[in-house]
CSV table of C-alpha atoms in Angstrom, one decimal:
chain,number,residue,atom,x,y,z
Y,23,MET,CA,-2.1,-16.8,1.7
Y,24,HIS,CA,1.7,-18.5,0.3
Y,25,GLU,CA,0.3,-21.9,1.8
Y,26,LEU,CA,-1.1,-22.9,-1.3
Y,27,SER,CA,2.2,-22.6,-3.3
Y,28,LEU,CA,4.0,-24.2,-0.3
Y,29,ALA,CA,1.3,-26.9,-0.3
Y,30,GLN,CA,1.7,-27.1,-4.2
Y,31,ASN,CA,5.7,-27.6,-4.0
Y,32,ILE,CA,5.0,-30.3,-1.0
Y,33,VAL,CA,2.9,-32.3,-4.6
Y,34,GLU,CA,5.1,-31.9,-6.5
Y,35,ILE,CA,7.9,-33.1,-4.9
Y,36,ILE,CA,6.0,-36.1,-3.5
Y,37,HIS,CA,5.1,-36.4,-6.4
Y,38,GLN,CA,8.0,-36.5,-8.1
Y,39,HIS,CA,9.3,-38.7,-5.5
Y,40,VAL,CA,6.6,-41.9,-6.1
Y,41,ALA,CA,7.4,-41.8,-9.6
Y,42,GLU,CA,10.9,-42.1,-10.1
Y,43,ASN,CA,11.1,-44.6,-7.1
Y,44,ASP,CA,7.2,-46.3,-8.0
Y,45,LEU,CA,5.5,-46.1,-4.3
Y,46,PRO,CA,2.9,-47.8,-3.3
Y,47,ASP,CA,-0.4,-45.5,-2.0
Y,48,VAL,CA,1.0,-42.7,0.2
Y,49,VAL,CA,-0.9,-42.4,3.5
Y,50,SER,CA,1.1,-39.5,4.9
Y,51,VAL,CA,3.6,-36.8,4.5
Y,52,LYS,CA,5.2,-35.5,7.3
Y,53,ILE,CA,6.8,-31.9,7.6
Y,54,LEU,CA,8.8,-30.0,9.8
Y,55,VAL,CA,7.4,-26.7,10.5
Y,56,GLY,CA,9.4,-24.1,12.6
Y,57,GLU,CA,6.9,-21.9,15.2
Y,58,CYS,CA,8.1,-19.0,13.5
Y,59,SER,CA,8.9,-19.6,10.1
Y,60,GLY,CA,5.2,-17.8,9.2
Y,61,ILE,CA,3.1,-20.4,7.8
Y,62,VAL,CA,-0.4,-21.3,9.3
Y,63,ALA,CA,-0.2,-24.9,9.8
Y,64,GLU,CA,-4.1,-25.2,9.5
Y,65,SER,CA,-4.3,-23.1,5.9
Y,66,LEU,CA,-1.2,-25.0,4.7
Y,67,ALA,CA,-3.2,-28.2,5.6
Y,68,PHE,CA,-6.1,-27.7,4.0
Y,69,SER,CA,-4.4,-26.6,0.7
Y,70,PHE,CA,-2.9,-29.7,0.7
Y,71,SER,CA,-6.0,-31.5,1.2
Y,72,ALA,CA,-7.7,-29.7,-2.1
Y,73,LEU,CA,-4.8,-30.1,-4.1
Y,74,VAL,CA,-4.0,-33.9,-3.5
Y,75,ASN,CA,-8.3,-34.5,-4.9
Y,76,GLU,CA,-8.5,-37.2,-7.9
Y,77,THR,CA,-4.2,-37.1,-8.0
Y,78,LEU,CA,-1.3,-40.2,-6.2
Y,79,LEU,CA,-2.2,-39.0,-3.3
Y,80,ARG,CA,-5.7,-38.7,-3.1
Y,81,ASN,CA,-5.0,-40.9,0.5
Y,82,ALA,CA,-2.5,-38.7,1.9
Y,83,ARG,CA,-2.4,-36.8,4.8
Y,84,LEU,CA,-0.6,-34.1,5.6
Y,85,ILE,CA,0.8,-34.4,8.9
Y,86,ILE,CA,2.6,-31.3,10.7
Y,87,GLN,CA,5.3,-31.4,13.4
Y,88,LYS,CA,6.3,-28.0,14.6
Y,89,ASN,CA,9.9,-27.3,15.5
Y,90,PRO,CA,10.0,-24.5,18.2
Y,91,PHE,CA,12.4,-21.4,18.1
Y,92,ALA,CA,15.5,-21.8,19.9
Y,93,VAL,CA,18.8,-20.0,19.9
Y,94,TYR,CA,22.4,-20.5,21.1
Y,95,CYS,CA,23.9,-17.8,23.4
Y,96,ASN,CA,27.3,-16.9,22.2
Y,97,THR,CA,27.3,-15.2,24.9
Y,98,CYS,CA,26.5,-17.6,28.0
Y,99,LYS,CA,26.6,-21.0,26.1
Y,100,GLN,CA,23.7,-22.1,26.9
Y,101,LYS,CA,20.5,-22.5,24.3
Y,102,SER,CA,17.0,-21.4,25.1
Y,103,SER,CA,13.1,-21.3,23.9
Y,104,ASN,CA,11.5,-18.3,22.8
Y,105,GLU,CA,8.0,-18.4,21.3
Y,106,TRP,CA,7.7,-15.3,19.8
Y,107,GLY,CA,10.8,-16.1,17.1
Y,108,MET,CA,13.3,-13.5,19.6
Y,109,ASN,CA,17.1,-13.1,19.1
Y,110,LEU,CA,17.5,-13.2,23.2
Y,111,CYS,CA,19.0,-15.5,25.3
Y,112,VAL,CA,16.4,-16.0,28.1
Y,113,TRP,CA,19.3,-17.1,31.0
Y,114,CYS,CA,21.2,-13.8,30.3
Y,115,GLY,CA,19.7,-11.5,28.0
Y,116,SER,CA,21.8,-11.4,24.8
Y,117,THR,CA,21.2,-10.8,21.9
Y,118,ASP,CA,24.6,-11.9,20.3
Y,119,CYS,CA,22.9,-15.9,19.7
Y,120,GLU,CA,23.0,-17.9,16.8
Y,121,ILE,CA,19.4,-19.4,15.7
Y,122,LEU,CA,19.0,-23.2,16.2
Y,123,SER,CA,15.9,-24.4,14.7
Y,124,GLY,CA,12.0,-22.7,14.4
Y,125,THR,CA,12.2,-20.7,10.7
Y,126,GLU,CA,12.9,-24.6,9.1
Y,127,MET,CA,10.1,-25.6,6.6
Y,128,HIS,CA,11.0,-29.0,4.8
Y,129,ILE,CA,9.7,-32.5,4.0
Y,130,VAL,CA,10.8,-35.6,6.7
Y,131,GLU,CA,9.3,-38.4,5.6
Y,132,ILE,CA,6.3,-40.0,3.8
Y,133,ALA,CA,4.2,-43.1,4.6
Y,134,MET,CA,3.3,-45.7,2.5
Y,135,ASN,CA,0.3,-48.7,2.6
Y,136,GLU,CA,2.0,-51.5,1.2
Y,137,THR,CA,-0.9,-54.3,1.3
Y,138,ALA,CA,-1.2,-54.4,-2.0
Y,139,ASN,CA,1.9,-55.9,-1.9
Y,140,GLU,CA,1.9,-58.4,0.6
Y,141,ILE,CA,-1.4,-60.2,-0.4
Y,142,VAL,CA,0.4,-60.3,-3.9
W,51,MET,CA,2.8,-49.2,6.6
W,52,SER,CA,7.0,-48.7,5.6
W,53,VAL,CA,7.9,-45.5,5.7
W,54,ILE,CA,10.9,-43.5,4.0
W,55,THR,CA,12.9,-40.2,4.5
W,56,ILE,CA,13.1,-38.0,2.6
W,57,GLU,CA,15.0,-34.0,4.0
W,58,ARG,CA,14.0,-31.7,1.2
W,59,LYS,CA,13.2,-27.9,1.3
W,60,LEU,CA,9.7,-26.9,0.8
W,61,LEU,CA,11.0,-24.4,-1.5
W,62,GLU,CA,14.4,-26.1,-2.6
W,63,LYS,CA,12.6,-25.2,-6.4
W,64,ASN,CA,12.6,-21.2,-5.5
W,65,ASP,CA,15.5,-21.7,-4.1
W,66,GLU,CA,17.7,-23.6,-6.6
W,67,ARG,CA,16.2,-20.6,-9.1
W,68,ALA,CA,17.4,-18.3,-6.6
W,69,LYS,CA,20.5,-19.6,-6.6
W,70,GLN,CA,20.9,-19.0,-10.4
W,71,ASN,CA,19.4,-15.4,-10.5
W,72,ARG,CA,22.3,-14.4,-7.7
W,73,GLU,CA,24.6,-16.6,-9.9
W,74,LEU,CA,23.4,-14.4,-12.9
W,75,PHE,CA,23.6,-11.2,-11.0
W,76,LEU,CA,27.4,-11.4,-9.6
W,77,LYS,CA,28.7,-12.2,-13.0
W,78,ASN,CA,27.7,-9.0,-14.2
W,79,ASN,CA,28.5,-7.2,-11.3
W,80,ILE,CA,24.7,-6.2,-10.4
W,81,PHE,CA,24.0,-5.2,-6.6
W,82,VAL,CA,20.5,-6.3,-5.9
W,83,ILE,CA,18.1,-5.4,-3.1
W,84,ASN,CA,14.3,-6.7,-2.5
W,85,ILE,CA,12.2,-4.0,-0.4
W,86,ILE,CA,9.6,-5.2,1.8
W,87,SER,CA,7.0,-3.5,4.0
W,88,SER,CA,3.7,-3.3,3.9
W,89,PRO,CA,1.3,-1.4,1.8
W,90,GLY,CA,1.4,2.1,1.9
W,91,SER,CA,4.5,2.2,4.0
W,92,GLY,CA,6.4,4.0,1.4
W,93,LYS,CA,8.3,1.7,-0.5
W,94,THR,CA,7.7,3.3,-4.3
W,95,SER,CA,8.5,7.0,-2.5
W,96,VAL,CA,11.6,5.5,-0.6
W,97,LEU,CA,12.8,4.9,-4.4
W,98,GLU,CA,11.4,7.8,-6.0
W,99,LYS,CA,13.5,9.7,-3.9
W,100,SER,CA,16.9,7.2,-4.0
W,101,LEU,CA,16.8,7.8,-7.5
W,102,GLU,CA,16.2,11.4,-7.0
W,103,TYR,CA,19.8,11.7,-5.1
W,104,PHE,CA,21.3,9.0,-7.3
W,105,ASN,CA,20.4,11.5,-10.4
W,106,GLY,CA,22.0,8.7,-12.9
W,107,LYS,CA,25.6,8.1,-11.3
W,108,ILE,CA,24.5,4.9,-10.7
W,109,SER,CA,23.0,2.9,-12.9
W,110,VAL,CA,19.5,1.6,-11.4
W,111,SER,CA,17.0,-1.1,-12.6
W,112,VAL,CA,13.8,-1.7,-11.4
W,113,ILE,CA,11.3,-4.8,-10.8
W,114,GLU,CA,7.6,-3.6,-9.6
W,115,GLY,CA,5.7,-6.3,-7.7
W,116,ASP,CA,2.1,-5.3,-7.3
W,117,VAL,CA,-0.8,-7.5,-7.3
W,118,GLN,CA,-2.9,-5.6,-9.7
W,119,THR,CA,-2.0,-2.6,-12.2
W,120,ASP,CA,1.4,-0.6,-13.5
W,121,CYS,CA,0.7,2.2,-11.3
W,122,ASP,CA,4.4,1.6,-10.0
W,123,ALA,CA,6.3,1.5,-12.9
W,124,GLN,CA,4.6,4.6,-14.4
W,125,ARG,CA,6.4,6.6,-11.2
W,126,ILE,CA,9.3,5.1,-11.6
W,127,ALA,CA,9.6,5.5,-15.5
W,128,ARG,CA,9.4,9.3,-15.0
W,129,TYR,CA,13.5,9.0,-13.2
W,130,GLN,CA,14.7,7.5,-16.8
W,131,VAL,CA,15.4,4.3,-15.3
W,132,PRO,CA,14.3,0.9,-16.8
W,133,VAL,CA,11.5,-0.6,-15.2
W,134,VAL,CA,9.8,-4.1,-15.8
W,135,GLN,CA,6.4,-4.4,-13.6
W,136,ILE,CA,5.1,-7.7,-12.8
W,137,VAL,CA,1.5,-7.9,-11.9
W,138,THR,CA,0.6,-11.1,-10.0
W,139,ARG,CA,-3.1,-10.7,-10.1
W,140,GLY,CA,-3.4,-12.3,-6.9
W,141,GLY,CA,0.0,-13.6,-5.5
W,142,CYS,CA,0.8,-12.1,-2.4
W,143,HIS,CA,4.9,-12.0,-3.3
W,144,LEU,CA,6.8,-12.3,-5.9
W,145,GLU,CA,8.6,-15.6,-6.9
W,146,ALA,CA,12.3,-16.6,-7.9
W,147,ASN,CA,11.4,-17.5,-11.4
W,148,LEU,CA,9.3,-14.1,-11.7
W,149,ILE,CA,12.3,-12.1,-11.3
W,150,ALA,CA,14.6,-14.5,-13.6
W,151,GLU,CA,11.5,-13.9,-16.1
W,152,ALA,CA,11.4,-10.0,-15.7
W,153,SER,CA,15.3,-10.0,-15.7
W,154,LYS,CA,15.3,-10.7,-19.1
W,155,ASN,CA,13.9,-8.0,-19.9
W,156,ILE,CA,17.0,-5.6,-18.4
W,157,SER,CA,19.8,-4.8,-19.5
W,158,LEU,CA,22.7,-6.2,-17.5
W,159,GLU,CA,25.5,-5.3,-18.3
W,160,THR,CA,24.4,-1.4,-18.1
W,161,THR,CA,23.0,-2.3,-14.8
W,162,ASP,CA,24.7,-1.6,-11.3
W,163,VAL,CA,21.8,-2.1,-8.6
W,164,LEU,CA,18.6,-3.8,-9.6
W,165,VAL,CA,16.0,-2.8,-7.3
W,166,ILE,CA,13.2,-5.2,-6.7
W,167,GLU,CA,9.6,-3.8,-5.0
W,168,ASN,CA,7.6,-6.8,-3.8
W,169,VAL,CA,4.5,-7.3,-3.1
W,170,GLY,CA,3.1,-5.1,-0.1
W,171,ASN,CA,3.2,-8.0,2.1
W,172,LEU,CA,5.3,-8.4,5.3
W,173,VAL,CA,4.0,-12.2,5.6
W,174,CYS,CA,4.8,-14.2,2.4
W,175,PRO,CA,7.8,-12.3,0.8
W,176,ALA,CA,9.9,-12.9,3.7
W,177,ALA,CA,10.3,-16.6,2.9
W,178,TYR,CA,11.4,-16.5,-0.5
W,179,ASP,CA,14.9,-16.2,-1.9
W,180,LEU,CA,14.9,-13.8,-4.9
W,181,GLY,CA,18.3,-13.8,-5.7
W,182,GLU,CA,19.1,-10.5,-3.9
W,183,ALA,CA,21.9,-8.8,-2.0
W,184,MET,CA,19.7,-7.9,1.0
W,185,LYS,CA,16.3,-7.8,1.8
W,186,ILE,CA,15.2,-4.4,2.9
W,187,VAL,CA,12.4,-3.8,4.7
W,188,VAL,CA,10.1,-0.5,5.4
W,189,VAL,CA,8.1,0.3,8.2
W,190,SER,CA,6.5,3.7,8.5
W,191,VAL,CA,5.7,5.1,12.0
W,192,THR,CA,1.7,5.0,11.6
W,193,GLU,CA,1.9,1.0,11.4
W,194,GLY,CA,2.6,1.1,15.5
W,195,GLU,CA,6.1,-0.1,17.5
W,196,ASP,CA,4.8,-3.0,17.2
W,197,LYS,CA,4.9,-4.2,13.6
W,198,PRO,CA,8.6,-6.2,14.2
W,199,LEU,CA,7.4,-8.3,16.7
W,200,LYS,CA,4.4,-9.5,15.1
W,201,TYR,CA,5.5,-9.9,11.4
W,202,PRO,CA,9.2,-11.3,12.8
W,203,ALA,CA,9.8,-13.7,10.0
W,204,ILE,CA,11.0,-10.4,7.5
W,205,PHE,CA,13.2,-8.4,10.4
W,206,ARG,CA,14.7,-11.5,10.7
W,207,ASN,CA,15.5,-11.8,7.7
W,208,ALA,CA,16.7,-8.1,6.6
W,209,SER,CA,19.8,-6.1,6.6
W,210,VAL,CA,17.8,-2.7,6.5
W,211,LEU,CA,15.3,-1.3,8.5
W,212,LEU,CA,13.8,2.3,6.6
W,213,ILE,CA,11.4,3.8,9.4
W,214,ASN,CA,9.9,6.0,7.0
W,215,LYS,CA,7.0,8.8,7.0
W,216,THR,CA,9.3,10.3,10.3
W,217,ASP,CA,7.6,14.1,9.6
W,218,LEU,CA,4.3,12.6,10.8
W,219,LEU,CA,6.0,11.7,14.0
W,220,PRO,CA,5.0,15.1,16.1
W,221,HIS,CA,1.5,14.6,15.3
W,222,LEU,CA,1.8,10.6,16.3
W,223,HIS,CA,1.9,8.6,19.5
W,224,PHE,CA,4.4,6.6,18.5
W,225,ASP,CA,7.9,6.2,19.7
W,226,LEU,CA,11.2,5.8,17.7
W,227,ASN,CA,12.5,4.4,20.2
W,228,VAL,CA,10.0,1.3,21.4
W,229,LEU,CA,10.0,0.3,17.5
W,230,LYS,CA,14.1,0.1,17.1
W,231,LYS,CA,14.6,-2.3,20.0
W,232,ASN,CA,12.0,-4.3,18.9
W,233,ALA,CA,13.3,-4.9,15.9
W,234,LEU,CA,16.6,-5.4,17.5
W,235,SER,CA,14.7,-7.8,19.7
W,236,ILE,CA,14.7,-9.8,16.2
W,237,ASN,CA,17.7,-9.0,14.3
W,238,PRO,CA,20.7,-7.4,16.4
W,239,LYS,CA,21.9,-6.6,13.4
W,240,LEU,CA,19.2,-4.3,11.4
W,241,VAL,CA,20.8,-1.2,10.1
W,242,MET,CA,18.5,1.6,10.5
W,243,PHE,CA,17.5,4.7,8.8
W,244,GLU,CA,15.0,7.4,9.6
W,245,THR,CA,14.0,8.2,6.5
W,246,SER,CA,10.7,11.3,5.4
W,247,CYS,CA,9.9,11.1,1.6
W,248,VAL,CA,8.2,14.5,2.4
W,249,ASN,CA,11.2,16.9,3.6
W,250,ASN,CA,14.0,14.2,2.7
W,251,THR,CA,14.7,13.3,6.0
W,252,GLY,CA,17.5,10.6,5.9
W,253,ILE,CA,17.3,10.1,2.3
W,254,SER,CA,21.4,11.1,2.1
W,255,ALA,CA,22.3,8.6,4.6
W,256,TRP,CA,20.5,5.7,3.4
W,257,CYS,CA,22.0,6.2,-0.4
W,258,GLU,CA,25.4,6.8,0.9
W,259,TRP,CA,25.2,4.0,3.3
W,260,LEU,CA,23.8,1.6,-0.7
W,261,ARG,CA,26.6,3.0,-2.5
W,262,SER,CA,29.4,1.8,0.2
W,263,ASN,CA,27.9,-1.5,-0.1
W,264,ILE,CA,27.1,-1.6,-3.8
W,265,VAL,CA,31.5,-0.4,-4.0
W,266,LYS,CA,32.1,-3.3,-1.0
W,267,GLN,CA,30.5,-6.0,-3.4
């Protein structure tokens, strides 16, 4: 259920960025979400679409790029990935691992339609 | 079409407020724990037993988070400790700005430990830093051994796992070792205690560990 709160954060950050930089029509917002970040992508996309209605971002589509969960093993010095978010090296079975990715959630980029400017 | 890179965290606003909370707590030498569990795992009961154990030797203040009612604040107030109730009215987790506001109603100068009891939920509270020194996750033995695997984020972010309601073990098909193994597979650094608020098992071990960490800070 915190997807609505996260979507509000995205909308606020983009609104602020658009206003500060006087940007044209935003057509997409790309975010990176770790597969073990606890976010339901569909809920986040739904919340985003509901929030941007009748705002500057009404034409914006939320693109959610998922990042796999990956760890670095301090024992065998190899990287590995598992979809369950376990702190476990799949190569040697060690649990002495550092998380490399899969828990993040941040905005990556926005795309804008500059057609209006090009015509001018 | 043009593209602009914006590297910004989704929770940057909350994280910034949490940082301010943490600075405020450190400045006042307050050790803050954020207790998280499913509804009904026994967060409030463990807190009550801990308050009984400390019996005023450590100055504890409490922030209670609930979707509705001030039942928990009433329970805690019986122990003569300062308590502030946050009612989220539907919100599934506490956020750092709520803690900043609630902290204004707590005497920071006279508090050694601030306990934040989060809304009963194993999912959303895991993502929100409140400015605490550590997250404590509580799982009761009636919930099954698979909870760490099903809700990894909170087990990854917590420092301590309290395995509660162990007095019920004789009545359950529950393997304590499997729960521990699952929890450690998500977070090998988890410190674990087995507790029962019915027969007080493990409460002193947990409280003494907490006390030693307050001193360390």
